[in-house]
């Protein structure tokens, strides 16, 4: 049964985050700069209106210090103590060049990635908040960033230029770039019916599975685009799941279910769906490799070759990035082995008709129960149990 968490906001809630700490706190941010901290039962623990009245666009708890909460509003990141919301402990003003859309922290809690409207991604060293890298390759708004688990120096970014990039933070050029418009056009050449229209795959949200190798991107074309990253950070395979009848706004891997390939998605069609991707072609080799890694770690390449041979008629050449010659050489090198696979036909394991456009999804274990917290156009949160799986 769905539960409503109310009285925490006076405006539409834009973002939600969950703490990994023992108290299991949650935080939400809304239009007008409101921030609210919630208990696991949905009780309001604290509320704060940040100065300037810019929208609170992203909230993330530090994985290393659950007593630190980072909130973006305007071009500023405020550091809050979630148990004592009297005001910012610290503020990193000008952390973004323009309005910030998304924040991400790496596993160590020592690097904060900031994505903004200019398309730039800045990486701040913590706790000082000093900008140590500015990554410029997106040609439109950068909407989402995510660090790879277990690899604190690898960062994914995605934006409304329909591009997904993997960065190694030692350098200021991407290791590879995928243009989802090229991928979608190749697919549509085979699938499109006369008169059928497709929205462009503007990327709204990027997420990485806890294994660190599977990436999911929620896009305006209703698909969740999937990528598998292989050894040496190479792009090995791409594919997609047709997840929503309108734009997909959210996609988050769930790290508390039996394997790392559960993905929860939300869209402008008012649907929330939970997917088991373990048998999807992009994921299945990764899943099989994990089960045999102890016994035969070197057989993965052979199986990949065999899989490629079996699906040659479905394979497509990956798109190349638009970049300078030096970058192109790097990207050619890392993308050579990648192949495009058809989307998984099986439907979601759980489908919820939420009924309103989804602004944010936050998977969380609440009082021992696997759940998803949904933010929409209203000023309340809705919690759905996932225990019916």
Tab-separated table of C-alpha atoms in Angstrom:
chain	number	residue	atom	x	y	z
A	1	UNK	CA	0.000	0.000	0.000
A	2	UNK	CA	1.256	3.464	-0.911
A	3	UNK	CA	1.914	5.910	1.915
A	4	UNK	CA	1.949	9.703	1.718
A	5	UNK	CA	4.566	11.804	3.468
A	6	UNK	CA	3.087	15.276	3.812
A	7	UNK	CA	3.667	18.619	5.534
A	8	UNK	CA	7.370	18.732	4.654
A	9	UNK	CA	7.154	21.201	1.754
A	10	UNK	CA	5.034	24.031	0.459
A	11	UNK	CA	6.090	23.611	-3.207
A	12	UNK	CA	6.732	20.869	-5.768
A	13	UNK	CA	9.458	18.447	-4.617
A	14	UNK	CA	12.305	18.158	-7.125
A	15	UNK	CA	14.787	15.735	-5.542
A	16	UNK	CA	15.184	13.089	-2.834
A	17	UNK	CA	18.215	11.413	-1.275
A	18	UNK	CA	18.744	8.635	1.271
A	19	UNK	CA	21.504	8.308	3.852
A	20	UNK	CA	23.522	5.128	4.252
A	21	UNK	CA	23.975	5.886	7.955
A	22	UNK	CA	22.432	3.881	10.798
A	23	UNK	CA	19.560	6.343	11.250
A	24	UNK	CA	18.561	5.928	7.608
A	25	UNK	CA	17.491	9.550	7.199
A	26	UNK	CA	16.044	10.893	3.951
A	27	UNK	CA	16.185	14.423	2.579
A	28	UNK	CA	14.145	16.204	-0.070
A	29	UNK	CA	14.478	19.538	-1.860
A	30	UNK	CA	11.784	21.590	-3.527
A	31	UNK	CA	11.131	24.695	-5.565
A	32	UNK	CA	11.979	27.884	-3.729
A	33	UNK	CA	14.968	26.443	-1.866
A	34	UNK	CA	13.239	24.314	0.758
A	35	UNK	CA	15.061	21.343	2.281
A	36	UNK	CA	13.359	18.785	4.539
A	37	UNK	CA	14.863	15.861	6.467
A	38	UNK	CA	12.626	12.840	7.166
A	39	UNK	CA	12.769	9.848	9.477
A	40	UNK	CA	12.236	6.321	8.141
A	41	UNK	CA	8.607	6.577	9.239
A	42	UNK	CA	8.027	9.760	7.241
A	43	UNK	CA	8.160	12.157	10.192
A	44	UNK	CA	9.636	15.593	9.507
A	45	UNK	CA	12.845	15.942	11.526
A	46	UNK	CA	13.829	19.362	10.220
A	47	UNK	CA	13.002	22.000	7.610
A	48	UNK	CA	15.095	24.792	6.190
A	49	UNK	CA	14.574	27.517	3.590
A	50	UNK	CA	17.902	28.262	1.905
A	51	UNK	CA	18.763	31.864	1.108
A	52	UNK	CA	18.096	33.242	-2.354
A	53	UNK	CA	14.957	31.180	-3.049
A	54	UNK	CA	16.627	29.266	-5.886
A	55	UNK	CA	15.174	25.768	-6.366
A	56	UNK	CA	16.827	22.941	-4.432
A	57	UNK	CA	17.779	20.748	-7.397
A	58	UNK	CA	19.823	17.922	-5.861
A	59	UNK	CA	20.387	16.451	-2.380
A	60	UNK	CA	23.103	13.882	-1.588
A	61	UNK	CA	24.315	12.421	1.703
A	62	UNK	CA	28.023	11.752	2.077
A	63	UNK	CA	28.708	7.979	1.985
A	64	UNK	CA	31.722	8.525	4.226
A	65	UNK	CA	30.051	10.888	6.709
A	66	UNK	CA	26.242	10.407	6.862
A	67	UNK	CA	26.045	13.516	9.053
A	68	UNK	CA	26.858	15.659	6.012
A	69	UNK	CA	24.208	16.581	3.454
A	70	UNK	CA	25.025	18.456	0.230
A	71	UNK	CA	22.290	20.518	-1.457
A	72	UNK	CA	22.529	22.447	-4.730
A	73	UNK	CA	20.570	25.674	-5.238
A	74	UNK	CA	21.356	28.184	-7.965
A	75	UNK	CA	25.128	28.032	-8.563
A	76	UNK	CA	25.784	27.222	-4.879
A	77	UNK	CA	26.268	24.001	-2.917
A	78	UNK	CA	25.331	24.167	0.763
A	79	UNK	CA	26.683	21.682	3.301
A	80	UNK	CA	24.091	20.888	5.979
A	81	UNK	CA	23.954	18.843	9.168
A	82	UNK	CA	20.773	16.798	8.598
A	83	UNK	CA	20.190	16.385	12.339
A	84	UNK	CA	20.428	20.114	12.980
A	85	UNK	CA	18.903	22.098	10.107
A	86	UNK	CA	19.451	25.598	11.467
A	87	UNK	CA	21.486	26.770	8.486
A	88	UNK	CA	24.378	25.758	6.242
A	89	UNK	CA	27.532	24.542	7.978
A	90	UNK	CA	29.374	25.700	4.884
A	91	UNK	CA	28.586	27.132	1.448
A	92	UNK	CA	30.480	26.662	-1.802
A	93	UNK	CA	29.292	29.702	-3.745
A	94	UNK	CA	29.963	29.657	-7.468
A	95	UNK	CA	30.448	25.876	-7.389
A	96	UNK	CA	28.625	25.812	-10.721
A	97	UNK	CA	29.188	28.237	-13.574
A	98	UNK	CA	25.410	28.466	-13.975
A	99	UNK	CA	22.445	26.854	-12.208
A	100	UNK	CA	23.382	23.410	-10.880
A	101	UNK	CA	21.217	20.472	-11.952
A	102	UNK	CA	22.830	17.516	-10.224
A	103	UNK	CA	25.396	16.493	-7.620
A	104	UNK	CA	27.283	13.232	-7.149
A	105	UNK	CA	29.748	12.077	-4.490
A	106	UNK	CA	32.318	9.348	-4.996
A	107	UNK	CA	32.685	6.339	-2.669
A	108	UNK	CA	35.295	8.036	-0.521
A	109	UNK	CA	33.214	11.185	-0.029
A	110	UNK	CA	36.254	13.250	-1.041
A	111	UNK	CA	35.098	14.357	-4.509
A	112	UNK	CA	31.865	16.159	-5.390
A	113	UNK	CA	30.785	16.420	-9.040
A	114	UNK	CA	28.590	19.368	-10.022
A	115	UNK	CA	26.647	19.462	-13.330
A	116	UNK	CA	25.205	22.763	-14.515
A	117	UNK	CA	23.226	24.548	-17.223
A	118	UNK	CA	26.381	25.647	-19.065
A	119	UNK	CA	27.172	21.991	-19.809
A	120	UNK	CA	30.248	22.075	-17.595
A	121	UNK	CA	31.018	19.475	-14.950
A	122	UNK	CA	33.127	20.694	-12.043
A	123	UNK	CA	34.797	18.398	-9.548
A	124	UNK	CA	35.305	19.811	-6.051
A	125	UNK	CA	37.809	18.444	-3.546
A	126	UNK	CA	36.249	17.890	-0.152
A	127	UNK	CA	36.089	19.018	2.555
A	128	UNK	CA	37.603	22.310	1.292
A	129	UNK	CA	35.275	22.629	-1.711
A	130	UNK	CA	38.058	23.746	-4.035
A	131	UNK	CA	37.456	23.164	-7.772
A	132	UNK	CA	40.137	20.724	-8.949
A	133	UNK	CA	38.737	19.879	-12.412
A	134	UNK	CA	36.421	21.550	-14.911
A	135	UNK	CA	35.235	19.166	-17.618
A	136	UNK	CA	33.873	20.835	-20.755
A	137	UNK	CA	32.558	18.712	-23.597
A	138	UNK	CA	28.759	18.904	-23.345
A	139	UNK	CA	27.246	21.328	-25.857
A	140	UNK	CA	23.995	21.754	-23.928
A	141	UNK	CA	22.754	21.491	-20.336
A	142	UNK	CA	24.491	18.766	-18.295
A	143	UNK	CA	21.584	17.199	-16.438
A	144	UNK	CA	23.112	14.326	-14.481
A	145	UNK	CA	26.388	12.939	-13.122
A	146	UNK	CA	27.309	9.680	-11.375
A	147	UNK	CA	30.577	8.251	-10.080
A	148	UNK	CA	31.324	4.607	-10.789
A	149	UNK	CA	31.155	2.573	-7.572
A	150	UNK	CA	34.548	1.063	-6.622
A	151	UNK	CA	36.270	3.481	-9.021
A	152	UNK	CA	36.332	6.887	-7.306
A	153	UNK	CA	38.180	8.553	-10.208
A	154	UNK	CA	35.696	7.501	-12.907
A	155	UNK	CA	32.726	9.794	-13.530
A	156	UNK	CA	29.803	9.576	-15.961
A	157	UNK	CA	27.994	12.661	-17.218
A	158	UNK	CA	24.933	13.020	-19.432
A	159	UNK	CA	22.986	15.916	-20.845
A	160	UNK	CA	20.420	17.461	-23.120
A	161	UNK	CA	22.961	17.296	-25.962
A	162	UNK	CA	22.057	13.547	-25.996
A	163	UNK	CA	25.624	12.627	-25.075
A	164	UNK	CA	26.908	10.290	-22.376
A	165	UNK	CA	30.571	10.566	-21.392
A	166	UNK	CA	32.934	8.594	-19.192
A	167	UNK	CA	35.722	10.610	-17.595
A	168	UNK	CA	38.927	9.642	-15.848
A	169	UNK	CA	39.499	12.508	-13.468
A	170	UNK	CA	43.239	12.572	-14.117
A	171	UNK	CA	42.458	14.150	-17.502
A	172	UNK	CA	40.072	16.802	-18.792
A	173	UNK	CA	38.954	14.881	-21.873
A	174	UNK	CA	36.473	11.981	-21.802
A	175	UNK	CA	37.637	8.389	-22.147
A	176	UNK	CA	34.693	7.889	-24.498
A	177	UNK	CA	31.531	9.600	-25.659
A	178	UNK	CA	28.269	8.089	-26.924
A	179	UNK	CA	25.772	10.177	-28.881
A	180	UNK	CA	22.389	8.583	-28.191
A	181	UNK	CA	20.831	10.306	-31.186
A	182	UNK	CA	23.073	8.269	-33.483
A	183	UNK	CA	22.118	5.076	-31.650
A	184	UNK	CA	18.395	5.916	-31.753
A	185	UNK	CA	18.486	6.767	-35.468
A	186	UNK	CA	20.094	3.406	-36.248
A	187	UNK	CA	17.403	1.603	-34.273
A	188	UNK	CA	14.577	3.646	-35.771
A	189	UNK	CA	15.757	2.869	-39.316
A	190	UNK	CA	14.738	-0.705	-38.582
A	191	UNK	CA	11.707	-0.106	-36.364
A	192	UNK	CA	9.959	3.082	-37.430
A	193	UNK	CA	6.515	2.863	-38.965
A	194	UNK	CA	5.252	5.488	-41.443
A	195	UNK	CA	4.101	8.622	-39.642
A	196	UNK	CA	5.564	7.538	-36.299
A	197	UNK	CA	7.380	10.239	-34.337
A	198	UNK	CA	10.099	9.783	-31.721
A	199	UNK	CA	11.231	12.272	-29.114
A	200	UNK	CA	14.978	12.911	-29.194
A	201	UNK	CA	16.949	11.007	-26.513
A	202	UNK	CA	17.754	13.986	-24.289
A	203	UNK	CA	19.280	12.413	-21.170
A	204	UNK	CA	17.698	13.339	-17.844
A	205	UNK	CA	19.326	10.895	-15.439
A	206	UNK	CA	22.371	8.596	-15.378
A	207	UNK	CA	22.940	5.790	-12.866
A	208	UNK	CA	25.617	3.117	-12.383
A	209	UNK	CA	25.011	-0.324	-10.878
A	210	UNK	CA	26.881	-1.205	-7.682
A	211	UNK	CA	29.184	-3.507	-9.684
A	212	UNK	CA	30.460	-0.350	-11.412
A	213	UNK	CA	30.174	-1.753	-14.941
A	214	UNK	CA	26.537	-1.263	-16.032
A	215	UNK	CA	25.217	2.216	-16.832
A	216	UNK	CA	21.578	3.224	-17.306
A	217	UNK	CA	20.400	6.541	-18.797
A	218	UNK	CA	16.786	7.719	-18.658
A	219	UNK	CA	16.005	9.658	-21.826
A	220	UNK	CA	13.246	11.735	-23.398
A	221	UNK	CA	12.582	9.025	-26.024
A	222	UNK	CA	11.064	6.859	-23.259
A	223	UNK	CA	13.967	4.447	-23.330
A	224	UNK	CA	16.543	3.618	-20.725
A	225	UNK	CA	19.793	3.339	-22.657
A	226	UNK	CA	22.217	0.762	-21.262
A	227	UNK	CA	25.984	0.466	-21.562
A	228	UNK	CA	28.467	-2.099	-20.317
A	229	UNK	CA	31.953	-0.925	-19.388
A	230	UNK	CA	34.684	-3.541	-19.735
A	231	UNK	CA	38.282	-3.797	-18.636
A	232	UNK	CA	40.382	-0.710	-19.183
A	233	UNK	CA	37.172	1.358	-18.961
A	234	UNK	CA	36.324	0.421	-22.550
A	235	UNK	CA	32.764	0.669	-23.803
A	236	UNK	CA	31.894	-2.960	-24.553
A	237	UNK	CA	28.217	-2.992	-25.423
A	238	UNK	CA	25.145	-0.789	-25.762
A	239	UNK	CA	21.418	-1.409	-25.822
A	240	UNK	CA	18.122	-0.081	-24.516
A	241	UNK	CA	14.907	-0.928	-22.711
A	242	UNK	CA	11.670	0.696	-23.946
A	243	UNK	CA	10.571	1.707	-20.485
A	244	UNK	CA	7.949	4.472	-20.830
A	245	UNK	CA	5.368	5.742	-23.322
A	246	UNK	CA	6.598	9.300	-22.731
A	247	UNK	CA	9.958	10.698	-21.632
A	248	UNK	CA	11.812	8.702	-18.975
A	249	UNK	CA	12.874	11.164	-16.273
A	250	UNK	CA	14.471	8.852	-13.717
A	251	UNK	CA	16.511	5.632	-13.664
A	252	UNK	CA	18.247	4.354	-10.527
A	253	UNK	CA	19.923	1.022	-9.891
A	254	UNK	CA	18.812	-0.536	-6.609
A	255	UNK	CA	21.654	-1.714	-4.385
A	256	UNK	CA	19.673	-3.657	-1.764
A	257	UNK	CA	18.002	-6.359	-3.897
A	258	UNK	CA	19.520	-9.833	-4.520
A	259	UNK	CA	21.731	-8.794	-7.465
A	260	UNK	CA	23.012	-5.420	-8.734
A	261	UNK	CA	20.990	-5.400	-11.978
A	262	UNK	CA	17.619	-4.240	-10.630
A	263	UNK	CA	16.681	-0.827	-12.048
A	264	UNK	CA	13.778	1.405	-11.078
A	265	UNK	CA	12.488	3.957	-13.583
A	266	UNK	CA	9.949	6.773	-13.667
A	267	UNK	CA	8.552	8.872	-16.459
A	268	UNK	CA	6.327	11.648	-17.674
A	269	UNK	CA	3.656	8.988	-18.299
A	270	UNK	CA	3.134	8.762	-14.524
A	271	UNK	CA	4.480	5.194	-14.379
A	272	UNK	CA	7.069	3.778	-12.000
A	273	UNK	CA	8.575	0.446	-13.054
A	274	UNK	CA	11.070	-2.014	-11.577
A	275	UNK	CA	13.178	-4.029	-14.037
A	276	UNK	CA	15.326	-7.122	-13.625
A	277	UNK	CA	18.043	-6.534	-16.218
A	278	UNK	CA	20.148	-9.591	-15.378
A	279	UNK	CA	19.066	-11.332	-18.606
A	280	UNK	CA	19.291	-8.257	-20.846
A	281	UNK	CA	21.977	-8.805	-23.518
A	282	UNK	CA	23.978	-5.781	-22.338
A	283	UNK	CA	24.047	-7.140	-18.792
A	284	UNK	CA	24.000	-10.930	-19.173
A	285	UNK	CA	27.695	-11.355	-19.993
A	286	UNK	CA	28.585	-9.207	-17.003
A	287	UNK	CA	26.313	-11.295	-14.760
A	288	UNK	CA	27.732	-14.591	-16.075
A	289	UNK	CA	31.291	-13.338	-15.670
A	290	UNK	CA	30.648	-12.528	-11.994
A	291	UNK	CA	29.506	-16.089	-11.289
A	292	UNK	CA	32.627	-17.672	-12.774
A	293	UNK	CA	35.279	-15.099	-11.942
A	294	UNK	CA	36.789	-17.148	-9.108
A	295	UNK	CA	37.095	-20.314	-11.161
A	296	UNK	CA	38.090	-18.980	-14.572
A	297	UNK	CA	38.688	-15.241	-14.691
A	298	UNK	CA	40.225	-15.312	-18.172
A	299	UNK	CA	37.367	-16.950	-20.091
A	300	UNK	CA	35.351	-13.752	-20.335
A	301	UNK	CA	36.977	-12.614	-23.562
A	302	UNK	CA	36.243	-15.963	-25.250
A	303	UNK	CA	32.586	-15.848	-24.252
A	304	UNK	CA	32.321	-12.252	-25.428
A	305	UNK	CA	33.679	-13.275	-28.826
A	306	UNK	CA	31.230	-16.153	-29.006
A	307	UNK	CA	28.335	-13.886	-28.039
A	308	UNK	CA	29.390	-11.363	-30.672
A	309	UNK	CA	29.479	-14.082	-33.319
A	310	UNK	CA	25.976	-15.247	-32.386
A	311	UNK	CA	24.512	-11.751	-32.608
A	312	UNK	CA	26.374	-10.380	-35.622
A	313	UNK	CA	23.152	-9.756	-37.517
A	314	UNK	CA	21.949	-7.532	-34.667
A	315	UNK	CA	25.210	-5.740	-34.008
A	316	UNK	CA	25.666	-2.111	-34.937
A	317	UNK	CA	28.701	0.090	-35.077
A	318	UNK	CA	28.927	2.419	-32.071
A	319	UNK	CA	28.762	6.148	-32.723
A	320	UNK	CA	32.019	8.106	-32.635
A	321	UNK	CA	32.345	11.245	-30.620
A	322	UNK	CA	32.642	14.644	-32.169
A	323	UNK	CA	35.960	15.763	-30.736
A	324	UNK	CA	39.408	16.825	-31.716
A	325	UNK	CA	41.773	14.416	-33.418
A	326	UNK	CA	43.585	13.435	-30.246
A	327	UNK	CA	40.357	12.640	-28.457
A	328	UNK	CA	39.025	10.719	-31.424
A	329	UNK	CA	42.057	8.456	-31.307
A	330	UNK	CA	41.467	7.761	-27.617
A	331	UNK	CA	37.780	7.139	-28.123
A	332	UNK	CA	38.338	4.889	-31.146
A	333	UNK	CA	40.713	2.827	-29.055
A	334	UNK	CA	38.319	2.344	-26.147
A	335	UNK	CA	35.140	1.908	-28.195
A	336	UNK	CA	36.443	-0.544	-30.809
A	337	UNK	CA	35.021	-3.615	-29.112
A	338	UNK	CA	31.563	-2.246	-28.399
A	339	UNK	CA	28.464	-3.554	-30.112
A	340	UNK	CA	24.839	-2.504	-30.158
A	341	UNK	CA	22.216	-5.049	-29.120
A	342	UNK	CA	18.456	-5.062	-29.419
A	343	UNK	CA	16.341	-4.055	-26.470
A	344	UNK	CA	14.971	-6.519	-23.953
A	345	UNK	CA	11.392	-7.488	-24.803
A	346	UNK	CA	10.269	-8.724	-21.379
A	347	UNK	CA	8.348	-6.220	-19.315
A	348	UNK	CA	8.984	-4.845	-15.832
A	349	UNK	CA	8.753	-7.105	-12.771
A	350	UNK	CA	6.679	-4.459	-11.029
A	351	UNK	CA	4.666	-1.639	-12.581
A	352	UNK	CA	3.071	1.149	-10.551
A	353	UNK	CA	0.576	3.629	-11.995
A	354	UNK	CA	1.579	6.648	-9.951
A	355	UNK	CA	-0.580	8.939	-12.065
A	356	UNK	CA	1.574	12.066	-11.989
A	357	UNK	CA	4.776	13.050	-13.774
A	358	UNK	CA	7.778	11.745	-11.836
A	359	UNK	CA	10.352	14.333	-10.741
A	360	UNK	CA	12.593	12.006	-8.737
A	361	UNK	CA	12.853	8.433	-7.477
A	362	UNK	CA	14.812	7.303	-4.438
A	363	UNK	CA	15.144	3.579	-3.665
A	364	UNK	CA	15.475	3.020	0.104
A	365	UNK	CA	15.047	0.356	2.779
A	366	UNK	CA	12.508	1.822	5.202
A	367	UNK	CA	11.977	-0.002	8.498
A	368	UNK	CA	13.473	-3.117	6.892
A	369	UNK	CA	11.176	-2.966	3.859
A	370	UNK	CA	12.539	-2.418	0.319
A	371	UNK	CA	10.753	0.702	-0.961
A	372	UNK	CA	10.842	3.514	-3.482
A	373	UNK	CA	10.155	7.145	-2.592
A	374	UNK	CA	8.515	9.139	-5.405
A	375	UNK	CA	8.546	12.918	-5.827
A	376	UNK	CA	6.134	14.429	-8.340
A	377	UNK	CA	4.525	17.794	-9.089
A	378	UNK	CA	2.949	17.928	-5.625
A	379	UNK	CA	4.448	18.971	-2.283
A	380	UNK	CA	4.127	15.456	-0.798
A	381	UNK	CA	6.205	12.293	-1.203
A	382	UNK	CA	4.705	8.892	-1.982
A	383	UNK	CA	6.295	5.670	-0.711
A	384	UNK	CA	5.652	2.347	-2.467
A	385	UNK	CA	6.792	-1.000	-1.025
A	386	UNK	CA	8.818	-3.293	-3.317
A	387	UNK	CA	8.282	-6.294	-1.048
A	388	UNK	CA	5.642	-7.797	-3.356
A	389	UNK	CA	8.459	-9.101	-5.595
